[in-house]
Amino acid sequence: MANAAVSAEAKSGGISRREFLYYIWGASIALYAAQFSGLLIWFLLPRFREGEFGGKFILSIDQLPEVNAEPANIPSGRFWLVNLDTRAPNELMKKAPDESEEIVGVAAIYKVCTHLGCIYAWTAANNRFECPCHGSKYRLDGRRIESPAPRTLDRFRMEFLDADKNPIPDTLSELVDDFYAPVPIPDNASFISVDTGDRKMGPSPALICSFTNECP
Ligand code: FES
């Protein structure tokens, strides 16, 4: 009797209860797959666009400061660009007595003080970065001159690009003791790429003022 009813339903163009459950099951699987794909795409896409803090900044090499000159301010990226060379020391940049290696190259320095997070500034009159909140002072490369800052200023990873904006080999920031070392400028550099999503905390060497007995 039941079989007769099902075949009658099929003949009349309707769907059986079993077919209906199959359709519901298939639709559920398709919906789940669509949601999973959407999540996967969202996860794989970069979270920050180029030129947005948290993402990469591509800057012309012309925006770099001269060697051992005042830092270049990049407000949208919340960093300073510095161009260092202790082989040509001056009032802004010279080695401290405990530094044996030359410091040469470009670094991108985060603009937030390592003490309690205030925004410090370059103070041209004193040739150093100074924090207005509690008086921390930093050398041009970000090393602490005076506390209460607990460590050197943080740095972002960077690399140089050629005229077609292709990465130049061996110019990606190198990690030295888990901190980004300055990158020497290659001859064919046209652009510099700074990744503000990749920051390393500065180390905590001795205060520079401790060598001059001028620490407060
Ligand atoms: S936040 Fe900069 S010295 Fe305290």
JSON list of C-alpha atoms and ligand atoms in Angstrom, two decimals:
[
{"chain": "A", "resi": 1, "resn": "MET", "atom": "CA", "xyz": [0.00, 0.00, 0.00]},
{"chain": "A", "resi": 2, "resn": "ALA", "atom": "CA", "xyz": [2.80, 2.39, 1.05]},
{"chain": "A", "resi": 3, "resn": "ASN", "atom": "CA", "xyz": [4.87, 1.54, -2.05]},
{"chain": "A", "resi": 4, "resn": "ALA", "atom": "CA", "xyz": [1.90, 2.28, -4.16]},
{"chain": "A", "resi": 5, "resn": "ALA", "atom": "CA", "xyz": [1.58, 5.73, -2.53]},
{"chain": "A", "resi": 6, "resn": "VAL", "atom": "CA", "xyz": [5.32, 6.54, -3.12]},
{"chain": "A", "resi": 7, "resn": "SER", "atom": "CA", "xyz": [5.22, 5.49, -6.76]},
{"chain": "A", "resi": 8, "resn": "ALA", "atom": "CA", "xyz": [2.05, 7.46, -7.20]},
{"chain": "A", "resi": 9, "resn": "GLU", "atom": "CA", "xyz": [3.79, 10.53, -5.73]},
{"chain": "A", "resi": 10, "resn": "ALA", "atom": "CA", "xyz": [6.80, 10.05, -8.02]},
{"chain": "A", "resi": 11, "resn": "LYS", "atom": "CA", "xyz": [4.60, 9.66, -11.02]},
{"chain": "A", "resi": 12, "resn": "SER", "atom": "CA", "xyz": [2.75, 12.83, -10.13]},
{"chain": "A", "resi": 13, "resn": "GLY", "atom": "CA", "xyz": [6.04, 14.83, -10.11]},
{"chain": "A", "resi": 14, "resn": "GLY", "atom": "CA", "xyz": [6.31, 15.29, -6.29]},
{"chain": "A", "resi": 15, "resn": "ILE", "atom": "CA", "xyz": [9.26, 14.23, -4.11]},
{"chain": "A", "resi": 16, "resn": "SER", "atom": "CA", "xyz": [9.33, 11.53, -1.51]},
{"chain": "A", "resi": 17, "resn": "ARG", "atom": "CA", "xyz": [10.17, 12.17, 2.13]},
{"chain": "A", "resi": 18, "resn": "ARG", "atom": "CA", "xyz": [13.54, 10.41, 1.65]},
{"chain": "A", "resi": 19, "resn": "GLU", "atom": "CA", "xyz": [14.40, 12.60, -1.33]},
{"chain": "A", "resi": 20, "resn": "PHE", "atom": "CA", "xyz": [13.43, 15.69, 0.65]},
{"chain": "A", "resi": 21, "resn": "LEU", "atom": "CA", "xyz": [15.81, 14.69, 3.48]},
{"chain": "A", "resi": 22, "resn": "TYR", "atom": "CA", "xyz": [18.58, 14.13, 0.92]},
{"chain": "A", "resi": 23, "resn": "TYR", "atom": "CA", "xyz": [18.08, 17.64, -0.44]},
{"chain": "A", "resi": 24, "resn": "ILE", "atom": "CA", "xyz": [18.18, 19.16, 3.06]},
{"chain": "A", "resi": 25, "resn": "TRP", "atom": "CA", "xyz": [21.33, 17.19, 3.85]},
{"chain": "A", "resi": 26, "resn": "GLY", "atom": "CA", "xyz": [22.99, 18.29, 0.58]},
{"chain": "A", "resi": 27, "resn": "ALA", "atom": "CA", "xyz": [22.06, 21.92, 1.16]},
{"chain": "A", "resi": 28, "resn": "SER", "atom": "CA", "xyz": [23.51, 21.79, 4.67]},
{"chain": "A", "resi": 29, "resn": "ILE", "atom": "CA", "xyz": [26.80, 20.40, 3.37]},
{"chain": "A", "resi": 30, "resn": "ALA", "atom": "CA", "xyz": [26.97, 23.09, 0.66]},
{"chain": "A", "resi": 31, "resn": "LEU", "atom": "CA", "xyz": [26.28, 25.82, 3.22]},
{"chain": "A", "resi": 32, "resn": "TYR", "atom": "CA", "xyz": [28.95, 24.50, 5.56]},
{"chain": "A", "resi": 33, "resn": "ALA", "atom": "CA", "xyz": [31.49, 24.30, 2.69]},
{"chain": "A", "resi": 34, "resn": "ALA", "atom": "CA", "xyz": [30.69, 27.87, 1.65]},
{"chain": "A", "resi": 35, "resn": "GLN", "atom": "CA", "xyz": [31.17, 29.13, 5.20]},
{"chain": "A", "resi": 36, "resn": "PHE", "atom": "CA", "xyz": [34.46, 27.26, 5.55]},
{"chain": "A", "resi": 37, "resn": "SER", "atom": "CA", "xyz": [35.75, 28.64, 2.23]},
{"chain": "A", "resi": 38, "resn": "GLY", "atom": "CA", "xyz": [34.78, 32.15, 3.23]},
{"chain": "A", "resi": 39, "resn": "LEU", "atom": "CA", "xyz": [36.61, 31.83, 6.52]},
{"chain": "A", "resi": 40, "resn": "LEU", "atom": "CA", "xyz": [39.68, 30.42, 4.79]},
{"chain": "A", "resi": 41, "resn": "ILE", "atom": "CA", "xyz": [39.79, 33.31, 2.29]},
{"chain": "A", "resi": 42, "resn": "TRP", "atom": "CA", "xyz": [39.32, 35.85, 5.11]},
{"chain": "A", "resi": 43, "resn": "PHE", "atom": "CA", "xyz": [42.17, 34.22, 7.03]},
{"chain": "A", "resi": 44, "resn": "LEU", "atom": "CA", "xyz": [44.53, 34.19, 4.03]},
{"chain": "A", "resi": 45, "resn": "LEU", "atom": "CA", "xyz": [43.89, 37.76, 2.92]},
{"chain": "A", "resi": 46, "resn": "PRO", "atom": "CA", "xyz": [46.24, 40.38, 4.39]},
{"chain": "A", "resi": 47, "resn": "ARG", "atom": "CA", "xyz": [44.57, 42.14, 7.34]},
{"chain": "A", "resi": 48, "resn": "PHE", "atom": "CA", "xyz": [46.13, 45.49, 6.60]},
{"chain": "A", "resi": 49, "resn": "ARG", "atom": "CA", "xyz": [46.43, 47.25, 3.32]},
{"chain": "A", "resi": 50, "resn": "GLU", "atom": "CA", "xyz": [49.69, 48.74, 2.06]},
{"chain": "A", "resi": 51, "resn": "GLY", "atom": "CA", "xyz": [50.23, 52.17, 3.54]},
{"chain": "A", "resi": 52, "resn": "GLU", "atom": "CA", "xyz": [48.08, 51.43, 6.59]},
{"chain": "A", "resi": 53, "resn": "PHE", "atom": "CA", "xyz": [49.65, 51.01, 10.04]},
{"chain": "A", "resi": 54, "resn": "GLY", "atom": "CA", "xyz": [49.98, 47.30, 10.63]},
{"chain": "A", "resi": 55, "resn": "GLY", "atom": "CA", "xyz": [50.81, 46.72, 6.97]},
{"chain": "A", "resi": 56, "resn": "LYS", "atom": "CA", "xyz": [53.72, 47.52, 4.67]},
{"chain": "A", "resi": 57, "resn": "PHE", "atom": "CA", "xyz": [54.89, 50.99, 3.71]},
{"chain": "A", "resi": 58, "resn": "ILE", "atom": "CA", "xyz": [56.73, 51.43, 0.41]},
{"chain": "A", "resi": 59, "resn": "LEU", "atom": "CA", "xyz": [58.76, 54.63, 0.43]},
{"chain": "A", "resi": 60, "resn": "SER", "atom": "CA", "xyz": [61.06, 56.22, -2.11]},
{"chain": "A", "resi": 61, "resn": "ILE", "atom": "CA", "xyz": [64.73, 56.04, -1.28]},
{"chain": "A", "resi": 62, "resn": "ASP", "atom": "CA", "xyz": [64.66, 59.85, -1.51]},
{"chain": "A", "resi": 63, "resn": "GLN", "atom": "CA", "xyz": [62.78, 59.89, 1.79]},
{"chain": "A", "resi": 64, "resn": "LEU", "atom": "CA", "xyz": [65.82, 58.55, 3.62]},
{"chain": "A", "resi": 65, "resn": "PRO", "atom": "CA", "xyz": [67.76, 61.09, 5.66]},
{"chain": "A", "resi": 66, "resn": "GLU", "atom": "CA", "xyz": [71.44, 61.72, 5.06]},
{"chain": "A", "resi": 67, "resn": "VAL", "atom": "CA", "xyz": [73.96, 59.63, 6.99]},
{"chain": "A", "resi": 68, "resn": "ASN", "atom": "CA", "xyz": [73.88, 60.46, 10.72]},
{"chain": "A", "resi": 69, "resn": "ALA", "atom": "CA", "xyz": [71.42, 63.29, 10.05]},
{"chain": "A", "resi": 70, "resn": "GLU", "atom": "CA", "xyz": [68.14, 63.99, 11.83]},
{"chain": "A", "resi": 71, "resn": "PRO", "atom": "CA", "xyz": [65.61, 61.15, 11.44]},
{"chain": "A", "resi": 72, "resn": "ALA", "atom": "CA", "xyz": [62.88, 61.20, 8.79]},
{"chain": "A", "resi": 73, "resn": "ASN", "atom": "CA", "xyz": [59.42, 61.29, 10.33]},
{"chain": "A", "resi": 74, "resn": "ILE", "atom": "CA", "xyz": [56.85, 58.91, 8.78]},
{"chain": "A", "resi": 75, "resn": "PRO", "atom": "CA", "xyz": [53.68, 59.78, 10.79]},
{"chain": "A", "resi": 76, "resn": "SER", "atom": "CA", "xyz": [51.26, 57.46, 8.99]},
{"chain": "A", "resi": 77, "resn": "GLY", "atom": "CA", "xyz": [53.55, 54.50, 9.68]},
{"chain": "A", "resi": 78, "resn": "ARG", "atom": "CA", "xyz": [54.31, 55.60, 13.24]},
{"chain": "A", "resi": 79, "resn": "PHE", "atom": "CA", "xyz": [58.04, 55.21, 12.67]},
{"chain": "A", "resi": 80, "resn": "TRP", "atom": "CA", "xyz": [61.23, 57.14, 12.10]},
{"chain": "A", "resi": 81, "resn": "LEU", "atom": "CA", "xyz": [63.73, 56.27, 9.41]},
{"chain": "A", "resi": 82, "resn": "VAL", "atom": "CA", "xyz": [67.36, 56.68, 10.41]},
{"chain": "A", "resi": 83, "resn": "ASN", "atom": "CA", "xyz": [70.49, 56.31, 8.33]},
{"chain": "A", "resi": 84, "resn": "LEU", "atom": "CA", "xyz": [73.42, 55.32, 10.50]},
{"chain": "A", "resi": 85, "resn": "ASP", "atom": "CA", "xyz": [77.17, 55.06, 10.03]},
{"chain": "A", "resi": 86, "resn": "THR", "atom": "CA", "xyz": [79.48, 55.12, 13.03]},
{"chain": "A", "resi": 87, "resn": "ARG", "atom": "CA", "xyz": [82.49, 55.08, 10.70]},
{"chain": "A", "resi": 88, "resn": "ALA", "atom": "CA", "xyz": [81.69, 58.76, 10.18]},
{"chain": "A", "resi": 89, "resn": "PRO", "atom": "CA", "xyz": [80.72, 59.76, 13.74]},
{"chain": "A", "resi": 90, "resn": "ASN", "atom": "CA", "xyz": [79.20, 63.11, 14.60]},
{"chain": "A", "resi": 91, "resn": "GLU", "atom": "CA", "xyz": [77.20, 64.66, 17.46]},
{"chain": "A", "resi": 92, "resn": "LEU", "atom": "CA", "xyz": [74.08, 62.71, 16.53]},
{"chain": "A", "resi": 93, "resn": "MET", "atom": "CA", "xyz": [75.57, 59.25, 16.17]},
{"chain": "A", "resi": 94, "resn": "LYS", "atom": "CA", "xyz": [78.75, 57.73, 17.54]},
{"chain": "A", "resi": 95, "resn": "LYS", "atom": "CA", "xyz": [79.65, 54.46, 19.16]},
{"chain": "A", "resi": 96, "resn": "ALA", "atom": "CA", "xyz": [79.37, 54.02, 22.91]},
{"chain": "A", "resi": 97, "resn": "PRO", "atom": "CA", "xyz": [82.42, 52.63, 24.74]},
{"chain": "A", "resi": 98, "resn": "ASP", "atom": "CA", "xyz": [80.88, 49.17, 25.01]},
{"chain": "A", "resi": 99, "resn": "GLU", "atom": "CA", "xyz": [80.21, 48.89, 21.25]},
{"chain": "A", "resi": 100, "resn": "SER", "atom": "CA", "xyz": [82.96, 47.18, 19.26]},
{"chain": "A", "resi": 101, "resn": "GLU", "atom": "CA", "xyz": [81.12, 46.72, 15.95]},
{"chain": "A", "resi": 102, "resn": "GLU", "atom": "CA", "xyz": [80.39, 49.58, 13.56]},
{"chain": "A", "resi": 103, "resn": "ILE", "atom": "CA", "xyz": [76.70, 50.48, 13.22]},
{"chain": "A", "resi": 104, "resn": "VAL", "atom": "CA", "xyz": [75.93, 50.94, 9.53]},
{"chain": "A", "resi": 105, "resn": "GLY", "atom": "CA", "xyz": [72.65, 51.06, 7.63]},
{"chain": "A", "resi": 106, "resn": "VAL", "atom": "CA", "xyz": [69.02, 52.08, 7.78]},
{"chain": "A", "resi": 107, "resn": "ALA", "atom": "CA", "xyz": [66.56, 51.26, 10.54]},
{"chain": "A", "resi": 108, "resn": "ALA", "atom": "CA", "xyz": [62.82, 51.92, 11.01]},
{"chain": "A", "resi": 109, "resn": "ILE", "atom": "CA", "xyz": [62.18, 52.89, 14.64]},
{"chain": "A", "resi": 110, "resn": "TYR", "atom": "CA", "xyz": [58.76, 52.65, 16.31]},
{"chain": "A", "resi": 111, "resn": "LYS", "atom": "CA", "xyz": [57.55, 55.98, 17.66]},
{"chain": "A", "resi": 112, "resn": "VAL", "atom": "CA", "xyz": [56.33, 54.71, 21.02]},
{"chain": "A", "resi": 113, "resn": "CYS", "atom": "CA", "xyz": [58.47, 55.09, 24.14]},
{"chain": "A", "resi": 114, "resn": "THR", "atom": "CA", "xyz": [59.47, 51.77, 25.70]},
{"chain": "A", "resi": 115, "resn": "HIS", "atom": "CA", "xyz": [58.70, 53.04, 29.20]},
{"chain": "A", "resi": 116, "resn": "LEU", "atom": "CA", "xyz": [54.94, 53.60, 29.38]},
{"chain": "A", "resi": 117, "resn": "GLY", "atom": "CA", "xyz": [54.04, 54.15, 25.75]},
{"chain": "A", "resi": 118, "resn": "CYS", "atom": "CA", "xyz": [54.15, 57.93, 25.28]},
{"chain": "A", "resi": 119, "resn": "ILE", "atom": "CA", "xyz": [54.98, 59.37, 21.88]},
{"chain": "A", "resi": 120, "resn": "TYR", "atom": "CA", "xyz": [58.50, 60.76, 22.07]},
{"chain": "A", "resi": 121, "resn": "ALA", "atom": "CA", "xyz": [60.03, 63.20, 19.61]},
{"chain": "A", "resi": 122, "resn": "TRP", "atom": "CA", "xyz": [63.35, 64.15, 18.07]},
{"chain": "A", "resi": 123, "resn": "THR", "atom": "CA", "xyz": [64.82, 67.11, 19.95]},
{"chain": "A", "resi": 124, "resn": "ALA", "atom": "CA", "xyz": [67.12, 68.84, 17.51]},
{"chain": "A", "resi": 125, "resn": "ALA", "atom": "CA", "xyz": [68.63, 71.13, 20.16]},
{"chain": "A", "resi": 126, "resn": "ASN", "atom": "CA", "xyz": [69.97, 68.09, 22.04]},
{"chain": "A", "resi": 127, "resn": "ASN", "atom": "CA", "xyz": [70.60, 65.75, 19.08]},
{"chain": "A", "resi": 128, "resn": "ARG", "atom": "CA", "xyz": [68.51, 62.90, 20.51]},
{"chain": "A", "resi": 129, "resn": "PHE", "atom": "CA", "xyz": [65.02, 61.51, 20.95]},
{"chain": "A", "resi": 130, "resn": "GLU", "atom": "CA", "xyz": [63.35, 62.69, 24.16]},
{"chain": "A", "resi": 131, "resn": "CYS", "atom": "CA", "xyz": [60.16, 61.53, 25.79]},
{"chain": "A", "resi": 132, "resn": "PRO", "atom": "CA", "xyz": [58.02, 64.30, 27.32]},
{"chain": "A", "resi": 133, "resn": "CYS", "atom": "CA", "xyz": [56.35, 62.02, 29.86]},
{"chain": "A", "resi": 134, "resn": "HIS", "atom": "CA", "xyz": [59.14, 60.88, 32.19]},
{"chain": "A", "resi": 135, "resn": "GLY", "atom": "CA", "xyz": [62.32, 62.07, 30.51]},
{"chain": "A", "resi": 136, "resn": "SER", "atom": "CA", "xyz": [63.70, 58.98, 28.76]},
{"chain": "A", "resi": 137, "resn": "LYS", "atom": "CA", "xyz": [66.30, 59.82, 26.14]},
{"chain": "A", "resi": 138, "resn": "TYR", "atom": "CA", "xyz": [67.50, 57.81, 23.18]},
{"chain": "A", "resi": 139, "resn": "ARG", "atom": "CA", "xyz": [70.35, 58.06, 20.68]},
{"chain": "A", "resi": 140, "resn": "LEU", "atom": "CA", "xyz": [69.64, 58.42, 16.95]},
{"chain": "A", "resi": 141, "resn": "ASP", "atom": "CA", "xyz": [69.58, 54.63, 16.51]},
{"chain": "A", "resi": 142, "resn": "GLY", "atom": "CA", "xyz": [67.15, 54.23, 19.43]},
{"chain": "A", "resi": 143, "resn": "ARG", "atom": "CA", "xyz": [69.59, 53.06, 22.11]},
{"chain": "A", "resi": 144, "resn": "ARG", "atom": "CA", "xyz": [68.77, 54.36, 25.59]},
{"chain": "A", "resi": 145, "resn": "ILE", "atom": "CA", "xyz": [70.79, 57.30, 26.83]},
{"chain": "A", "resi": 146, "resn": "GLU", "atom": "CA", "xyz": [68.77, 57.82, 30.01]},
{"chain": "A", "resi": 147, "resn": "SER", "atom": "CA", "xyz": [66.08, 55.83, 31.79]},
{"chain": "A", "resi": 148, "resn": "PRO", "atom": "CA", "xyz": [63.36, 55.21, 32.99]},
{"chain": "A", "resi": 149, "resn": "ALA", "atom": "CA", "xyz": [62.97, 53.52, 29.59]},
{"chain": "A", "resi": 150, "resn": "PRO", "atom": "CA", "xyz": [63.72, 49.84, 30.20]},
{"chain": "A", "resi": 151, "resn": "ARG", "atom": "CA", "xyz": [65.12, 49.15, 26.72]},
{"chain": "A", "resi": 152, "resn": "THR", "atom": "CA", "xyz": [66.13, 50.41, 23.30]},
{"chain": "A", "resi": 153, "resn": "LEU", "atom": "CA", "xyz": [63.37, 51.65, 20.99]},
{"chain": "A", "resi": 154, "resn": "ASP", "atom": "CA", "xyz": [61.63, 48.92, 18.97]},
{"chain": "A", "resi": 155, "resn": "ARG", "atom": "CA", "xyz": [62.30, 48.43, 15.26]},
{"chain": "A", "resi": 156, "resn": "PHE", "atom": "CA", "xyz": [60.28, 47.24, 12.29]},
{"chain": "A", "resi": 157, "resn": "ARG", "atom": "CA", "xyz": [61.50, 44.78, 9.70]},
{"chain": "A", "resi": 158, "resn": "MET", "atom": "CA", "xyz": [62.44, 46.40, 6.40]},
{"chain": "A", "resi": 159, "resn": "GLU", "atom": "CA", "xyz": [64.08, 45.66, 3.09]},
{"chain": "A", "resi": 160, "resn": "PHE", "atom": "CA", "xyz": [65.19, 47.48, -0.02]},
{"chain": "A", "resi": 161, "resn": "LEU", "atom": "CA", "xyz": [63.44, 47.23, -3.41]},
{"chain": "A", "resi": 162, "resn": "ASP", "atom": "CA", "xyz": [64.71, 47.87, -6.91]},
{"chain": "A", "resi": 163, "resn": "ALA", "atom": "CA", "xyz": [63.17, 50.24, -9.48]},
{"chain": "A", "resi": 164, "resn": "ASP", "atom": "CA", "xyz": [60.43, 47.66, -10.26]},
{"chain": "A", "resi": 165, "resn": "LYS", "atom": "CA", "xyz": [59.70, 47.29, -6.55]},
{"chain": "A", "resi": 166, "resn": "ASN", "atom": "CA", "xyz": [61.14, 43.80, -6.45]},
{"chain": "A", "resi": 167, "resn": "PRO", "atom": "CA", "xyz": [62.96, 42.86, -3.23]},
{"chain": "A", "resi": 168, "resn": "ILE", "atom": "CA", "xyz": [66.73, 43.14, -3.48]},
{"chain": "A", "resi": 169, "resn": "PRO", "atom": "CA", "xyz": [68.33, 39.90, -2.22]},
{"chain": "A", "resi": 170, "resn": "ASP", "atom": "CA", "xyz": [70.04, 39.99, 1.17]},
{"chain": "A", "resi": 171, "resn": "THR", "atom": "CA", "xyz": [68.50, 43.29, 2.23]},
{"chain": "A", "resi": 172, "resn": "LEU", "atom": "CA", "xyz": [65.82, 41.96, 4.56]},
{"chain": "A", "resi": 173, "resn": "SER", "atom": "CA", "xyz": [66.48, 43.04, 8.16]},
{"chain": "A", "resi": 174, "resn": "GLU", "atom": "CA", "xyz": [68.70, 40.54, 9.92]},
{"chain": "A", "resi": 175, "resn": "LEU", "atom": "CA", "xyz": [68.00, 39.39, 13.42]},
{"chain": "A", "resi": 176, "resn": "VAL", "atom": "CA", "xyz": [70.86, 39.89, 15.83]},
{"chain": "A", "resi": 177, "resn": "ASP", "atom": "CA", "xyz": [69.97, 38.69, 19.33]},
{"chain": "A", "resi": 178, "resn": "ASP", "atom": "CA", "xyz": [66.32, 38.78, 18.28]},
{"chain": "A", "resi": 179, "resn": "PHE", "atom": "CA", "xyz": [66.49, 42.46, 17.28]},
{"chain": "A", "resi": 180, "resn": "TYR", "atom": "CA", "xyz": [66.51, 43.94, 13.77]},
{"chain": "A", "resi": 181, "resn": "ALA", "atom": "CA", "xyz": [69.96, 45.24, 12.81]},
{"chain": "A", "resi": 182, "resn": "PRO", "atom": "CA", "xyz": [70.30, 48.26, 10.47]},
{"chain": "A", "resi": 183, "resn": "VAL", "atom": "CA", "xyz": [70.37, 47.34, 6.77]},
{"chain": "A", "resi": 184, "resn": "PRO", "atom": "CA", "xyz": [73.16, 48.81, 4.59]},
{"chain": "A", "resi": 185, "resn": "ILE", "atom": "CA", "xyz": [71.84, 50.56, 1.47]},
{"chain": "A", "resi": 186, "resn": "PRO", "atom": "CA", "xyz": [72.54, 48.57, -1.74]},
{"chain": "A", "resi": 187, "resn": "ASP", "atom": "CA", "xyz": [73.60, 50.42, -4.89]},
{"chain": "A", "resi": 188, "resn": "ASN", "atom": "CA", "xyz": [70.46, 49.52, -6.85]},
{"chain": "A", "resi": 189, "resn": "ALA", "atom": "CA", "xyz": [67.94, 50.55, -4.17]},
{"chain": "A", "resi": 190, "resn": "SER", "atom": "CA", "xyz": [65.02, 52.69, -5.36]},
{"chain": "A", "resi": 191, "resn": "PHE", "atom": "CA", "xyz": [62.48, 51.99, -2.63]},
{"chain": "A", "resi": 192, "resn": "ILE", "atom": "CA", "xyz": [62.38, 50.87, 0.93]},
{"chain": "A", "resi": 193, "resn": "SER", "atom": "CA", "xyz": [59.69, 48.59, 2.33]},
{"chain": "A", "resi": 194, "resn": "VAL", "atom": "CA", "xyz": [58.87, 48.79, 6.05]},
{"chain": "A", "resi": 195, "resn": "ASP", "atom": "CA", "xyz": [56.59, 46.15, 7.56]},
{"chain": "A", "resi": 196, "resn": "THR", "atom": "CA", "xyz": [54.79, 47.74, 10.53]},
{"chain": "A", "resi": 197, "resn": "GLY", "atom": "CA", "xyz": [53.21, 44.39, 11.28]},
{"chain": "A", "resi": 198, "resn": "ASP", "atom": "CA", "xyz": [56.60, 42.93, 12.17]},
{"chain": "A", "resi": 199, "resn": "ARG", "atom": "CA", "xyz": [58.20, 44.63, 15.17]},
{"chain": "A", "resi": 200, "resn": "LYS", "atom": "CA", "xyz": [61.00, 43.51, 17.45]},
{"chain": "A", "resi": 201, "resn": "MET", "atom": "CA", "xyz": [61.48, 44.82, 20.95]},
{"chain": "A", "resi": 202, "resn": "GLY", "atom": "CA", "xyz": [64.75, 46.60, 21.63]},
{"chain": "A", "resi": 203, "resn": "PRO", "atom": "CA", "xyz": [67.37, 45.08, 23.93]},
{"chain": "A", "resi": 204, "resn": "SER", "atom": "CA", "xyz": [68.50, 46.54, 27.26]},
{"chain": "A", "resi": 205, "resn": "PRO", "atom": "CA", "xyz": [72.19, 47.42, 27.08]},
{"chain": "A", "resi": 206, "resn": "ALA", "atom": "CA", "xyz": [73.77, 49.76, 29.63]},
{"chain": "A", "resi": 207, "resn": "LEU", "atom": "CA", "xyz": [72.56, 53.34, 29.58]},
{"chain": "A", "resi": 208, "resn": "ILE", "atom": "CA", "xyz": [74.88, 55.54, 27.53]},
{"chain": "A", "resi": 209, "resn": "CYS", "atom": "CA", "xyz": [74.80, 58.14, 30.31]},
{"chain": "A", "resi": 210, "resn": "SER", "atom": "CA", "xyz": [76.43, 55.56, 32.60]},
{"chain": "A", "resi": 211, "resn": "PHE", "atom": "CA", "xyz": [79.65, 55.93, 30.64]},
{"chain": "A", "resi": 212, "resn": "THR", "atom": "CA", "xyz": [79.78, 59.64, 31.27]},
{"chain": "A", "resi": 213, "resn": "ASN", "atom": "CA", "xyz": [78.56, 59.46, 34.89]},
{"chain": "A", "resi": 214, "resn": "GLU", "atom": "CA", "xyz": [75.78, 61.83, 33.91]},
{"chain": "A", "resi": 215, "resn": "CYS", "atom": "CA", "xyz": [72.84, 59.62, 34.70]},
{"chain": "A", "resi": 216, "resn": "PRO", "atom": "CA", "xyz": [70.36, 61.40, 36.97]},
{"chain": "B", "resi": 1, "resn": "FES", "atom": "S1", "xyz": [56.60, 56.98, 28.72]},
{"chain": "B", "resi": 1, "resn": "FES", "atom": "FE1", "xyz": [58.43, 57.78, 27.95]},
{"chain": "B", "resi": 1, "resn": "FES", "atom": "S2", "xyz": [59.63, 58.10, 29.68]},
{"chain": "B", "resi": 1, "resn": "FES", "atom": "FE2", "xyz": [57.81, 57.31, 30.47]}
]
